[in-house]
Amino acid sequence: SQQGEEDPQALSIQEGENATMNCSYKTSINNLQWYRQNSGRGLVHLILIRSNEREKHSGRLRVTLDTSKKSSSLLITASRAADTASYFCATERSNAGKSTFGDGTTLTVKP
Amino acid sequence: EAGVAQSPRYKIIEKRQSVAFWCNPISGHATLYWYQQILGQGPKLLIQFQNNGVVDDSQLPKDRFSAERLKGVDSTLKIQPAKLEDSAVYLCASSPPGGGYEQYFGPGTRLTVT
């Protein structure tokens, strides 16, 4: 079974709006990563947040981590049509480099 | 910096046939992963190598799937014989050794078993 579960499964917004997607997990983690996948392509790494961090920013992306609730959120501000993709969270429980992926949130940004 | 290379990009085979996928990771990346991604789902780890040793193959269906990384660089994943449920995208990724690093993914091989 997958460690992380993204919510919602699908999200449709207008260009310029913010998009928020969430990830919940079941066991303690070392770090959590967010990836983007455009249709028919491989995954691209967005942000890694460690278990002792609460928030990280990268450009228009903001990631939060609440280890007490075992959840993370990814916020994309001022969305663009090019942000249309599937977004996955991946949790790493040990230092072996093994990550477990959720089933993703499909984001559609309408121009 | 060259990315992770995979070939072929697409493959169509009949059930019970065999197929092989190839992956060349980013130079210097000791860790290599093979994932299976079924349509509408997230990637599922099949096998993880560190150099030419297996770190985790707990989800690899060993009765039909095999993988090797003989010289600690490129890797092949084989399916023999293929089943209809093996239709998926097979993704290869690499990263520096140990934990806490991002994974770099190749474009994937889309396998259709008819």
PDB file of C-alpha atoms in Angstrom:
ATOM      1  CA  SER A   1       0.000   0.000   0.000  1.00  0.00           C
ATOM      2  CA  GLN A   2       1.105   3.554  -0.661  1.00  0.00           C
ATOM      3  CA  GLN A   3       2.510   5.541   2.268  1.00  0.00           C
ATOM      4  CA  GLY A   4       1.313   8.925   1.071  1.00  0.00           C
ATOM      5  CA  GLU A   5      -2.149   9.860  -0.073  1.00  0.00           C
ATOM      6  CA  GLU A   6      -2.809  13.084  -1.953  1.00  0.00           C
ATOM      7  CA  ASP A   7      -5.987  15.070  -1.683  1.00  0.00           C
ATOM      8  CA  PRO A   8      -7.860  16.063  -3.754  1.00  0.00           C
ATOM      9  CA  GLN A   9      -7.462  13.528  -6.549  1.00  0.00           C
ATOM     10  CA  ALA A  10      -8.252  16.234  -9.100  1.00  0.00           C
ATOM     11  CA  LEU A  11      -8.302  20.023  -8.979  1.00  0.00           C
ATOM     12  CA  SER A  12      -9.388  22.494 -11.653  1.00  0.00           C
ATOM     13  CA  ILE A  13      -8.751  26.223 -11.295  1.00  0.00           C
ATOM     14  CA  GLN A  14      -8.467  29.383 -13.390  1.00  0.00           C
ATOM     15  CA  GLU A  15      -5.129  30.893 -14.312  1.00  0.00           C
ATOM     16  CA  GLY A  16      -3.977  33.307 -11.634  1.00  0.00           C
ATOM     17  CA  GLU A  17      -5.671  31.455  -8.792  1.00  0.00           C
ATOM     18  CA  ASN A  18      -3.797  29.564  -6.077  1.00  0.00           C
ATOM     19  CA  ALA A  19      -3.769  25.775  -5.955  1.00  0.00           C
ATOM     20  CA  THR A  20      -3.426  23.791  -2.750  1.00  0.00           C
ATOM     21  CA  MET A  21      -2.947  20.057  -2.579  1.00  0.00           C
ATOM     22  CA  ASN A  22      -2.401  17.923   0.480  1.00  0.00           C
ATOM     23  CA  CYS A  23      -0.529  14.761   1.356  1.00  0.00           C
ATOM     24  CA  SER A  24      -1.139  12.550   4.357  1.00  0.00           C
ATOM     25  CA  TYR A  25       1.081   9.681   5.464  1.00  0.00           C
ATOM     26  CA  LYS A  26       0.970   6.947   8.060  1.00  0.00           C
ATOM     27  CA  THR A  27       4.370   6.461   9.673  1.00  0.00           C
ATOM     28  CA  SER A  28       7.189   8.752  10.761  1.00  0.00           C
ATOM     29  CA  ILE A  29       9.439  10.035   8.007  1.00  0.00           C
ATOM     30  CA  ASN A  30      12.904  11.484   7.435  1.00  0.00           C
ATOM     31  CA  ASN A  31      11.775  13.759   4.649  1.00  0.00           C
ATOM     32  CA  LEU A  32       8.958  14.384   2.207  1.00  0.00           C
ATOM     33  CA  GLN A  33       9.350  15.393  -1.411  1.00  0.00           C
ATOM     34  CA  TRP A  34       6.978  16.792  -4.008  1.00  0.00           C
ATOM     35  CA  TYR A  35       7.292  15.918  -7.693  1.00  0.00           C
ATOM     36  CA  ARG A  36       5.492  17.096 -10.836  1.00  0.00           C
ATOM     37  CA  GLN A  37       4.675  14.921 -13.837  1.00  0.00           C
ATOM     38  CA  ASN A  38       3.519  16.358 -17.114  1.00  0.00           C
ATOM     39  CA  SER A  39       1.451  14.051 -19.275  1.00  0.00           C
ATOM     40  CA  GLY A  40       3.573  11.331 -20.850  1.00  0.00           C
ATOM     41  CA  ARG A  41       6.785  12.498 -19.176  1.00  0.00           C
ATOM     42  CA  GLY A  42       8.978  11.501 -16.256  1.00  0.00           C
ATOM     43  CA  LEU A  43       8.737  13.066 -12.823  1.00  0.00           C
ATOM     44  CA  VAL A  44      10.496  16.310 -11.958  1.00  0.00           C
ATOM     45  CA  HIS A  45      11.553  17.110  -8.410  1.00  0.00           C
ATOM     46  CA  LEU A  46      10.047  20.277  -6.909  1.00  0.00           C
ATOM     47  CA  ILE A  47      10.898  20.517  -3.201  1.00  0.00           C
ATOM     48  CA  LEU A  48      12.314  18.360  -0.405  1.00  0.00           C
ATOM     49  CA  ILE A  49      11.332  19.164   3.181  1.00  0.00           C
ATOM     50  CA  ARG A  50      13.003  17.417   6.099  1.00  0.00           C
ATOM     51  CA  SER A  51      11.178  16.186   9.187  1.00  0.00           C
ATOM     52  CA  ASN A  52      12.648  18.982  11.327  1.00  0.00           C
ATOM     53  CA  GLU A  53      11.450  21.691   8.933  1.00  0.00           C
ATOM     54  CA  ARG A  54       7.999  23.222   8.909  1.00  0.00           C
ATOM     55  CA  GLU A  55       7.937  25.306   5.743  1.00  0.00           C
ATOM     56  CA  LYS A  56       9.952  25.760   2.551  1.00  0.00           C
ATOM     57  CA  HIS A  57       9.606  28.053  -0.416  1.00  0.00           C
ATOM     58  CA  SER A  58      10.793  27.814  -3.987  1.00  0.00           C
ATOM     59  CA  GLY A  59       9.598  30.500  -6.374  1.00  0.00           C
ATOM     60  CA  ARG A  60       5.796  30.244  -6.526  1.00  0.00           C
ATOM     61  CA  LEU A  61       5.806  27.030  -4.494  1.00  0.00           C
ATOM     62  CA  ARG A  62       5.285  26.792  -0.748  1.00  0.00           C
ATOM     63  CA  VAL A  63       5.421  23.494   1.103  1.00  0.00           C
ATOM     64  CA  THR A  64       4.445  22.938   4.727  1.00  0.00           C
ATOM     65  CA  LEU A  65       4.974  19.885   6.884  1.00  0.00           C
ATOM     66  CA  ASP A  66       3.099  19.039  10.076  1.00  0.00           C
ATOM     67  CA  THR A  67       4.657  15.916  11.560  1.00  0.00           C
ATOM     68  CA  SER A  68       2.150  15.821  14.423  1.00  0.00           C
ATOM     69  CA  LYS A  69      -0.681  15.473  11.901  1.00  0.00           C
ATOM     70  CA  LYS A  70       1.449  13.458   9.460  1.00  0.00           C
ATOM     71  CA  SER A  71       0.525  15.758   6.634  1.00  0.00           C
ATOM     72  CA  SER A  72       2.033  18.150   4.113  1.00  0.00           C
ATOM     73  CA  SER A  73       0.617  20.697   1.738  1.00  0.00           C
ATOM     74  CA  LEU A  74       1.849  22.131  -1.545  1.00  0.00           C
ATOM     75  CA  LEU A  75       0.671  25.612  -2.489  1.00  0.00           C
ATOM     76  CA  ILE A  76       1.188  26.971  -5.986  1.00  0.00           C
ATOM     77  CA  THR A  77       0.516  30.697  -6.118  1.00  0.00           C
ATOM     78  CA  ALA A  78      -0.584  32.661  -9.189  1.00  0.00           C
ATOM     79  CA  SER A  79      -1.013  29.479 -11.214  1.00  0.00           C
ATOM     80  CA  ARG A  80      -0.307  29.322 -14.947  1.00  0.00           C
ATOM     81  CA  ALA A  81      -1.583  27.020 -17.670  1.00  0.00           C
ATOM     82  CA  ALA A  82       1.906  25.471 -17.718  1.00  0.00           C
ATOM     83  CA  ASP A  83       1.352  24.257 -14.145  1.00  0.00           C
ATOM     84  CA  THR A  84      -1.171  21.741 -15.498  1.00  0.00           C
ATOM     85  CA  ALA A  85       0.271  18.391 -14.418  1.00  0.00           C
ATOM     86  CA  SER A  86       0.018  15.644 -11.827  1.00  0.00           C
ATOM     87  CA  TYR A  87       1.671  16.316  -8.475  1.00  0.00           C
ATOM     88  CA  PHE A  88       2.971  13.534  -6.249  1.00  0.00           C
ATOM     89  CA  CYS A  89       4.271  13.457  -2.714  1.00  0.00           C
ATOM     90  CA  ALA A  90       6.928  10.933  -1.792  1.00  0.00           C
ATOM     91  CA  THR A  91       7.910  10.012   1.739  1.00  0.00           C
ATOM     92  CA  GLU A  92      11.297   8.681   2.817  1.00  0.00           C
ATOM     93  CA  ARG A  93      11.303   6.763   6.087  1.00  0.00           C
ATOM     94  CA  SER A  94      14.952   5.840   6.384  1.00  0.00           C
ATOM     95  CA  ASN A  95      18.336   6.965   5.163  1.00  0.00           C
ATOM     96  CA  ALA A  96      18.404   4.273   2.482  1.00  0.00           C
ATOM     97  CA  GLY A  97      17.048   6.570  -0.185  1.00  0.00           C
ATOM     98  CA  LYS A  98      13.823   4.656  -0.670  1.00  0.00           C
ATOM     99  CA  SER A  99      10.764   6.870  -1.250  1.00  0.00           C
ATOM    100  CA  THR A 100       7.123   5.791  -1.387  1.00  0.00           C
ATOM    101  CA  PHE A 101       4.851   7.735  -3.728  1.00  0.00           C
ATOM    102  CA  GLY A 102       1.166   8.525  -3.429  1.00  0.00           C
ATOM    103  CA  ASP A 103      -1.267   8.381  -6.341  1.00  0.00           C
ATOM    104  CA  GLY A 104      -1.088  12.107  -7.004  1.00  0.00           C
ATOM    105  CA  THR A 105      -3.297  15.126  -7.535  1.00  0.00           C
ATOM    106  CA  THR A 106      -4.137  16.048 -11.122  1.00  0.00           C
ATOM    107  CA  LEU A 107      -4.147  19.829 -11.489  1.00  0.00           C
ATOM    108  CA  THR A 108      -5.754  21.548 -14.452  1.00  0.00           C
ATOM    109  CA  VAL A 109      -5.194  25.284 -14.854  1.00  0.00           C
ATOM    110  CA  LYS A 110      -7.575  26.862 -17.347  1.00  0.00           C
ATOM    111  CA  PRO A 111      -6.316  29.877 -19.311  1.00  0.00           C
TER     112      PRO A 111
ATOM    113  CA  GLU B   1      24.546  17.648 -17.332  1.00  0.00           C
ATOM    114  CA  ALA B   2      22.959  14.746 -19.241  1.00  0.00           C
ATOM    115  CA  GLY B   3      19.788  13.351 -17.712  1.00  0.00           C
ATOM    116  CA  VAL B   4      18.663   9.785 -17.135  1.00  0.00           C
ATOM    117  CA  ALA B   5      18.361   7.968 -20.451  1.00  0.00           C
ATOM    118  CA  GLN B   6      15.874   5.175 -21.111  1.00  0.00           C
ATOM    119  CA  SER B   7      15.105   3.056 -24.125  1.00  0.00           C
ATOM    120  CA  PRO B   8      12.936   2.146 -25.819  1.00  0.00           C
ATOM    121  CA  ARG B   9      10.321   4.852 -25.263  1.00  0.00           C
ATOM    122  CA  TYR B  10       7.456   2.637 -26.372  1.00  0.00           C
ATOM    123  CA  LYS B  11       7.008  -1.121 -26.685  1.00  0.00           C
ATOM    124  CA  ILE B  12       4.061  -3.243 -27.685  1.00  0.00           C
ATOM    125  CA  ILE B  13       4.232  -7.003 -27.138  1.00  0.00           C
ATOM    126  CA  GLU B  14       1.854  -9.916 -26.872  1.00  0.00           C
ATOM    127  CA  LYS B  15       1.271 -11.681 -23.578  1.00  0.00           C
ATOM    128  CA  ARG B  16       3.768 -14.413 -22.774  1.00  0.00           C
ATOM    129  CA  GLN B  17       6.477 -12.645 -24.790  1.00  0.00           C
ATOM    130  CA  SER B  18       9.579 -11.194 -23.151  1.00  0.00           C
ATOM    131  CA  VAL B  19      10.779  -7.595 -23.105  1.00  0.00           C
ATOM    132  CA  ALA B  20      13.788  -5.696 -21.809  1.00  0.00           C
ATOM    133  CA  PHE B  21      14.237  -2.060 -20.850  1.00  0.00           C
ATOM    134  CA  TRP B  22      17.508  -0.180 -20.551  1.00  0.00           C
ATOM    135  CA  CYS B  23      18.484   2.716 -18.304  1.00  0.00           C
ATOM    136  CA  ASN B  24      21.612   4.875 -18.126  1.00  0.00           C
ATOM    137  CA  PRO B  25      21.656   7.006 -14.958  1.00  0.00           C
ATOM    138  CA  ILE B  26      23.273  10.371 -14.394  1.00  0.00           C
ATOM    139  CA  SER B  27      27.048  10.039 -14.191  1.00  0.00           C
ATOM    140  CA  GLY B  28      28.211   9.596 -10.608  1.00  0.00           C
ATOM    141  CA  HIS B  29      24.824   8.578  -9.225  1.00  0.00           C
ATOM    142  CA  ALA B  30      25.378   5.390  -7.258  1.00  0.00           C
ATOM    143  CA  THR B  31      21.693   4.717  -6.586  1.00  0.00           C
ATOM    144  CA  LEU B  32      19.382   3.544  -9.367  1.00  0.00           C
ATOM    145  CA  TYR B  33      15.664   2.816  -9.130  1.00  0.00           C
ATOM    146  CA  TRP B  34      13.138   1.066 -11.352  1.00  0.00           C
ATOM    147  CA  TYR B  35       9.488   2.004 -10.870  1.00  0.00           C
ATOM    148  CA  GLN B  36       6.263   0.717 -12.404  1.00  0.00           C
ATOM    149  CA  GLN B  37       3.573   3.340 -12.937  1.00  0.00           C
ATOM    150  CA  ILE B  38       0.131   2.099 -13.871  1.00  0.00           C
ATOM    151  CA  LEU B  39      -2.186   4.651 -15.474  1.00  0.00           C
ATOM    152  CA  GLY B  40      -3.781   6.874 -12.840  1.00  0.00           C
ATOM    153  CA  GLN B  41      -1.466   5.726 -10.051  1.00  0.00           C
ATOM    154  CA  GLY B  42       1.805   6.847  -8.537  1.00  0.00           C
ATOM    155  CA  PRO B  43       5.136   5.146  -9.224  1.00  0.00           C
ATOM    156  CA  LYS B  44       5.645   1.866  -7.381  1.00  0.00           C
ATOM    157  CA  LEU B  45       9.228   0.892  -6.586  1.00  0.00           C
ATOM    158  CA  LEU B  46      10.264  -2.402  -8.178  1.00  0.00           C
ATOM    159  CA  ILE B  47      13.953  -2.467  -7.311  1.00  0.00           C
ATOM    160  CA  GLN B  48      16.647  -0.174  -5.903  1.00  0.00           C
ATOM    161  CA  PHE B  49      20.355  -0.622  -6.570  1.00  0.00           C
ATOM    162  CA  GLN B  50      23.293   0.978  -4.852  1.00  0.00           C
ATOM    163  CA  ASN B  51      26.239   0.585  -7.212  1.00  0.00           C
ATOM    164  CA  ASN B  52      25.716  -2.987  -8.465  1.00  0.00           C
ATOM    165  CA  GLY B  53      24.127  -4.317  -5.271  1.00  0.00           C
ATOM    166  CA  VAL B  54      20.390  -4.664  -4.606  1.00  0.00           C
ATOM    167  CA  VAL B  55      19.102  -2.526  -1.709  1.00  0.00           C
ATOM    168  CA  ASP B  56      15.395  -3.331  -2.018  1.00  0.00           C
ATOM    169  CA  ASP B  57      13.528  -5.660  -4.353  1.00  0.00           C
ATOM    170  CA  SER B  58      10.638  -6.504  -2.038  1.00  0.00           C
ATOM    171  CA  GLN B  59       7.983  -5.478  -4.599  1.00  0.00           C
ATOM    172  CA  LEU B  60       9.615  -7.055  -7.637  1.00  0.00           C
ATOM    173  CA  PRO B  61       7.577 -10.026  -8.963  1.00  0.00           C
ATOM    174  CA  LYS B  62      10.591 -12.274  -9.110  1.00  0.00           C
ATOM    175  CA  ASP B  63       8.827 -15.092 -10.941  1.00  0.00           C
ATOM    176  CA  ARG B  64       8.722 -12.932 -14.076  1.00  0.00           C
ATOM    177  CA  PHE B  65      10.755  -9.781 -13.495  1.00  0.00           C
ATOM    178  CA  SER B  66      14.526  -9.527 -13.254  1.00  0.00           C
ATOM    179  CA  ALA B  67      16.952  -6.629 -13.159  1.00  0.00           C
ATOM    180  CA  GLU B  68      20.667  -6.233 -13.193  1.00  0.00           C
ATOM    181  CA  ARG B  69      23.265  -3.509 -12.904  1.00  0.00           C
ATOM    182  CA  LEU B  70      26.459  -5.380 -13.587  1.00  0.00           C
ATOM    183  CA  LYS B  71      29.061  -2.615 -13.647  1.00  0.00           C
ATOM    184  CA  GLY B  72      27.297  -0.240 -11.286  1.00  0.00           C
ATOM    185  CA  VAL B  73      26.330   2.093 -14.112  1.00  0.00           C
ATOM    186  CA  ASP B  74      23.551   1.230 -16.572  1.00  0.00           C
ATOM    187  CA  SER B  75      20.822  -1.248 -15.824  1.00  0.00           C
ATOM    188  CA  THR B  76      18.345  -3.514 -17.581  1.00  0.00           C
ATOM    189  CA  LEU B  77      14.902  -4.613 -16.421  1.00  0.00           C
ATOM    190  CA  LYS B  78      13.403  -7.722 -18.018  1.00  0.00           C
ATOM    191  CA  ILE B  79       9.926  -9.209 -17.998  1.00  0.00           C
ATOM    192  CA  GLN B  80       9.502 -12.822 -19.041  1.00  0.00           C
ATOM    193  CA  PRO B  81       6.783 -13.844 -19.699  1.00  0.00           C
ATOM    194  CA  ALA B  82       4.693 -10.686 -19.844  1.00  0.00           C
ATOM    195  CA  LYS B  83       1.093 -10.546 -18.630  1.00  0.00           C
ATOM    196  CA  LEU B  84      -1.668  -8.119 -19.564  1.00  0.00           C
ATOM    197  CA  GLU B  85      -1.404  -6.464 -16.138  1.00  0.00           C
ATOM    198  CA  ASP B  86       2.216  -5.517 -16.842  1.00  0.00           C
ATOM    199  CA  SER B  87       0.991  -2.771 -19.162  1.00  0.00           C
ATOM    200  CA  ALA B  88       2.388   0.372 -17.549  1.00  0.00           C
ATOM    201  CA  VAL B  89       5.115   2.990 -17.785  1.00  0.00           C
ATOM    202  CA  TYR B  90       8.459   1.795 -16.463  1.00  0.00           C
ATOM    203  CA  LEU B  91      10.451   4.638 -14.975  1.00  0.00           C
ATOM    204  CA  CYS B  92      14.131   4.663 -14.140  1.00  0.00           C
ATOM    205  CA  ALA B  93      15.541   7.173 -11.667  1.00  0.00           C
ATOM    206  CA  SER B  94      18.926   7.833 -10.106  1.00  0.00           C
ATOM    207  CA  SER B  95      20.297   9.759  -7.158  1.00  0.00           C
ATOM    208  CA  PRO B  96      23.474  10.163  -5.139  1.00  0.00           C
ATOM    209  CA  PRO B  97      23.992   7.393  -2.544  1.00  0.00           C
ATOM    210  CA  GLY B  98      22.188   7.422   0.802  1.00  0.00           C
ATOM    211  CA  GLY B  99      19.025   9.215   1.742  1.00  0.00           C
ATOM    212  CA  GLY B 100      17.779  12.758   1.613  1.00  0.00           C
ATOM    213  CA  TYR B 101      18.423  13.389  -2.070  1.00  0.00           C
ATOM    214  CA  GLU B 102      16.047  14.121  -4.896  1.00  0.00           C
ATOM    215  CA  GLN B 103      15.601  11.479  -7.545  1.00  0.00           C
ATOM    216  CA  TYR B 104      16.173  12.295 -11.203  1.00  0.00           C
ATOM    217  CA  PHE B 105      13.764  10.493 -13.493  1.00  0.00           C
ATOM    218  CA  GLY B 106      14.096   9.375 -17.075  1.00  0.00           C
ATOM    219  CA  PRO B 107      11.257   9.805 -19.588  1.00  0.00           C
ATOM    220  CA  GLY B 108      10.018   6.238 -19.066  1.00  0.00           C
ATOM    221  CA  THR B 109       9.138   3.320 -21.313  1.00  0.00           C
ATOM    222  CA  ARG B 110       5.459   2.827 -22.053  1.00  0.00           C
ATOM    223  CA  LEU B 111       4.740  -0.916 -22.305  1.00  0.00           C
ATOM    224  CA  THR B 112       1.531  -2.246 -23.798  1.00  0.00           C
ATOM    225  CA  VAL B 113       0.853  -5.964 -23.476  1.00  0.00           C
ATOM    226  CA  THR B 114      -1.879  -7.259 -25.795  1.00  0.00           C
TER     227      THR B 114
END
